[in-house]
Coordinates of N, CA and C in Angstrom, one line a residue:
X285 N -38.3 50.8 185.0 CA -39.3 49.8 184.6 C -40.0 50.2 183.3
X286 N -40.1 49.3 182.4 CA -40.7 49.6 181.0 C -42.2 49.9 181.1
X287 N -42.9 49.4 182.0 CA -44.3 49.4 182.0 C -44.9 50.7 182.7
X288 N -44.1 51.4 183.4 CA -44.5 52.7 183.9 C -43.3 53.7 184.0
X289 N -43.6 54.9 183.9 CA -42.6 55.9 184.1 C -43.1 57.2 184.7
X290 N -42.3 57.9 185.4 CA -42.7 59.2 186.1 C -42.0 60.3 185.3
X291 N -42.9 61.3 185.0 CA -42.3 62.5 184.3 C -43.3 63.6 184.4
X292 N -42.7 64.8 184.7 CA -43.5 66.1 184.7 C -44.7 65.9 185.7
X293 N -44.5 65.5 186.9 CA -45.5 65.3 187.9 C -46.7 64.4 187.4
X294 N -46.4 63.4 186.6 CA -47.4 62.5 186.1 C -46.8 61.1 186.1
X295 N -47.6 60.1 186.1 CA -47.2 58.7 186.0 C -47.8 58.2 184.6
X296 N -47.0 57.6 183.8 CA -47.5 57.0 182.6 C -47.4 55.5 182.7
X297 N -48.6 54.9 182.5 CA -48.7 53.4 182.6 C -49.0 52.8 181.2
X298 N -48.4 51.6 181.0 CA -48.8 50.8 179.9 C -49.6 49.7 180.5
X299 N -50.8 49.6 180.0 CA -51.8 48.7 180.5 C -52.3 47.7 179.5
X300 N -52.5 46.5 179.9 CA -53.2 45.5 179.1 C -54.6 45.2 179.7
X301 N -55.6 45.5 179.0 CA -57.0 45.4 179.6 C -57.6 44.1 179.1
X302 N -58.3 43.4 180.0 CA -59.0 42.2 179.7 C -60.5 42.5 180.0
X303 N -61.3 42.8 179.0 CA -62.7 43.1 179.2 C -63.5 41.9 179.5
X304 N -64.8 42.1 179.9 CA -65.7 41.0 180.2 C -65.2 40.0 181.2
X305 N -64.4 40.4 182.2 CA -63.9 39.5 183.2 C -64.9 39.2 184.2
X306 N -64.7 38.2 185.0 CA -65.7 37.8 186.0 C -65.7 38.8 187.2
X307 N -64.5 39.5 187.4 CA -64.4 40.5 188.4 C -63.3 41.5 188.1
X308 N -63.4 42.7 188.7 CA -62.5 43.8 188.4 C -61.2 43.5 189.3
X309 N -60.1 43.6 188.7 CA -58.8 43.4 189.5 C -57.6 43.8 188.7
X310 N -56.6 44.3 189.5 CA -55.3 44.5 188.9 C -54.5 43.1 189.1
X311 N -54.2 42.5 188.0 CA -53.7 41.2 188.1 C -52.2 41.2 188.4
X312 N -51.5 42.1 187.8 CA -50.0 42.2 188.0 C -49.4 42.6 186.8
X313 N -48.1 42.6 186.8 CA -47.3 43.0 185.6 C -47.0 41.8 184.7
X314 N -47.2 42.0 183.4 CA -46.9 41.0 182.4 C -45.5 41.2 181.9
X315 N -44.6 40.4 182.4 CA -43.2 40.5 182.1 C -42.7 41.9 182.5
X316 N -42.2 42.7 181.7 CA -41.9 44.1 182.0 C -42.6 45.0 181.0
X317 N -43.7 44.6 180.5 CA -44.3 45.3 179.4 C -45.6 46.1 179.8
X318 N -46.4 45.5 180.6 CA -47.7 46.2 180.9 C -48.3 45.7 182.2
X319 N -49.1 46.6 182.8 CA -49.9 46.2 184.0 C -51.2 45.6 183.5
X320 N -51.5 44.3 183.9 CA -52.7 43.7 183.4 C -53.8 44.0 184.4
X321 N -54.9 44.5 183.8 CA -56.1 44.8 184.5 C -57.3 44.1 183.9
X322 N -58.1 43.4 184.8 CA -59.3 42.8 184.3 C -60.5 43.6 184.7
X323 N -61.4 43.9 183.8 CA -62.6 44.6 184.1 C -63.8 43.9 183.6
X324 N -65.0 44.2 184.2 CA -66.2 43.5 183.9 C -66.9 44.1 182.6
X325 N -66.6 45.3 182.3 CA -67.3 46.0 181.2 C -66.9 45.4 179.8
X326 N -67.9 45.4 178.9 CA -67.7 44.9 177.6 C -67.0 45.9 176.7
X327 N -66.2 45.5 175.7 CA -65.5 46.5 174.9 C -66.4 47.0 173.8
X328 N -67.5 47.7 174.2 CA -68.5 48.2 173.2 C -68.6 49.7 173.4
X329 N -68.5 50.4 172.3 CA -68.8 51.9 172.3 C -68.1 52.7 173.4
X330 N -66.9 52.3 173.7 CA -66.1 53.1 174.7 C -66.5 52.8 176.2
X331 N -67.4 51.8 176.4 CA -67.8 51.5 177.8 C -66.6 50.9 178.6
X332 N -65.8 50.1 178.0 CA -64.6 49.6 178.7 C -63.6 50.7 179.1
X333 N -63.4 51.6 178.2 CA -62.5 52.7 178.5 C -63.0 53.6 179.7
X334 N -64.3 53.9 179.6 CA -64.9 54.7 180.7 C -64.8 53.9 182.0
X335 N -65.1 52.6 182.0 CA -65.1 51.7 183.1 C -63.7 51.6 183.7
X336 N -62.7 51.5 182.8 CA -61.3 51.4 183.2 C -60.9 52.7 184.0
X337 N -61.2 53.8 183.5 CA -60.9 55.1 184.2 C -61.6 55.1 185.5
X338 N -62.8 54.7 185.6 CA -63.6 54.6 186.9 C -62.9 53.7 187.8
X339 N -62.5 52.5 187.3 CA -61.9 51.5 188.2 C -60.6 52.0 188.8
X340 N -59.7 52.6 187.9 CA -58.4 53.1 188.4 C -58.7 54.2 189.4
X341 N -59.6 55.1 189.1 CA -60.0 56.2 190.1 C -60.4 55.7 191.4
X342 N -61.2 54.7 191.4 CA -61.7 54.1 192.7 C -60.6 53.3 193.4
X343 N -59.8 52.6 192.6 CA -58.7 51.7 193.2 C -57.7 52.6 193.9
X344 N -57.4 53.7 193.4 CA -56.3 54.6 194.0 C -56.8 55.9 194.6
X345 N -58.2 56.0 194.6 CA -58.8 57.2 195.2 C -58.2 58.5 194.7
X346 N -58.3 58.6 193.4 CA -57.9 59.8 192.7 C -59.0 60.3 191.8
X347 N -59.1 61.6 191.5 CA -60.2 62.1 190.6 C -60.1 61.5 189.2
X348 N -61.2 61.2 188.6 CA -61.3 60.7 187.2 C -60.6 61.7 186.3
X349 N -60.8 63.0 186.6 CA -60.2 64.0 185.7 C -58.7 64.0 185.6
X350 N -58.1 63.3 186.6 CA -56.6 63.2 186.6 C -56.1 62.0 185.8
X351 N -57.0 61.2 185.2 CA -56.7 60.0 184.4 C -57.1 60.2 183.0
X352 N -56.1 59.9 182.1 CA -56.4 60.1 180.7 C -55.8 58.9 179.9
X353 N -56.6 58.4 179.0 CA -56.1 57.4 178.1 C -55.4 58.1 176.9
X354 N -54.1 57.9 176.8 CA -53.4 58.6 175.7 C -53.4 57.9 174.4
X355 N -53.4 56.6 174.5 CA -53.4 55.8 173.2 C -54.0 54.4 173.5
X356 N -54.5 53.8 172.4 CA -55.1 52.5 172.6 C -56.5 52.4 172.9
X357 N -57.2 53.5 172.5 CA -58.7 53.6 172.9 C -59.5 52.4 172.2
X358 N -59.1 51.9 171.1 CA -59.8 50.8 170.5 C -59.2 49.4 170.6
X359 N -58.1 49.4 171.4 CA -57.4 48.1 171.6 C -57.3 47.7 173.0
X360 N -56.7 46.6 173.3 CA -56.5 46.2 174.7 C -55.3 46.8 175.3
X361 N -54.3 47.1 174.5 CA -53.1 47.8 175.0 C -53.2 49.3 175.0
X362 N -53.1 49.8 176.2 CA -53.4 51.3 176.4 C -52.2 52.0 177.1
X363 N -52.1 53.2 176.8 CA -51.1 54.1 177.6 C -51.9 55.1 178.3
X364 N -51.7 55.1 179.6 CA -52.5 56.0 180.5 C -51.7 57.0 181.2
X365 N -52.2 58.2 181.4 CA -51.5 59.2 182.1 C -52.3 59.5 183.4
X366 N -51.6 59.5 184.5 CA -52.2 59.9 185.8 C -51.5 61.2 186.3
X367 N -52.3 62.3 186.3 CA -51.7 63.6 186.7 C -51.7 63.7 188.2
X368 N -50.7 64.3 188.8 CA -50.6 64.6 190.2 C -50.9 63.4 191.1
X369 N -50.2 62.3 190.8 CA -50.5 61.1 191.6 C -50.0 61.2 193.0
X370 N -50.7 60.6 194.0 CA -50.2 60.6 195.4 C -49.1 59.6 195.5
X371 N -48.2 59.7 196.5 CA -47.1 58.8 196.7 C -47.5 57.4 196.8
X372 N -48.7 57.1 197.3 CA -49.1 55.7 197.5 C -49.2 54.9 196.2
X373 N -49.5 55.6 195.1 CA -49.6 55.0 193.8 C -48.2 54.5 193.4
X374 N -47.3 55.3 193.5 CA -45.9 55.0 193.1 C -45.4 53.7 193.9
X375 N -45.7 53.7 195.2 CA -45.3 52.6 196.1 C -46.0 51.3 195.6
X376 N -47.3 51.4 195.3 CA -48.0 50.2 194.9 C -47.5 49.7 193.5
X377 N -47.2 50.6 192.6 CA -46.7 50.2 191.3 C -45.3 49.5 191.5
X378 N -44.5 50.1 192.3 CA -43.2 49.4 192.5 C -43.4 48.0 193.1
X379 N -44.3 47.9 194.1 CA -44.5 46.6 194.6 C -45.1 45.6 193.6
X380 N -46.0 46.1 192.7 CA -46.5 45.2 191.7 C -45.4 44.7 190.8
X381 N -44.5 45.5 190.5 CA -43.4 45.2 189.6 C -42.4 44.2 190.2
X382 N -42.4 44.1 191.6 CA -41.5 43.2 192.2 C -42.1 41.8 192.6
X383 N -43.4 41.6 192.3 CA -44.1 40.3 192.6 C -43.6 39.2 191.6

């Protein structure tokens, strides 16, 4: 799948973030390009990036320190690395891609 890959005990995700949403949610996969995530935080002074990391951490119950934004810090399209992901994350990502 083009929107996520597993390598070196990490998962790399391509994410499309929609800031200032009415609620936080993982919407689903946009074609085969990115996982669409809606968050309530505004895209101001890195608040949306910090909120995105917090949301992913809470959603999948993993430490924030295991989540890193590799690229796209100032845009809506981001590449995220999740270190040492539990198996449940992989299963959920696969199910999101099949919806």
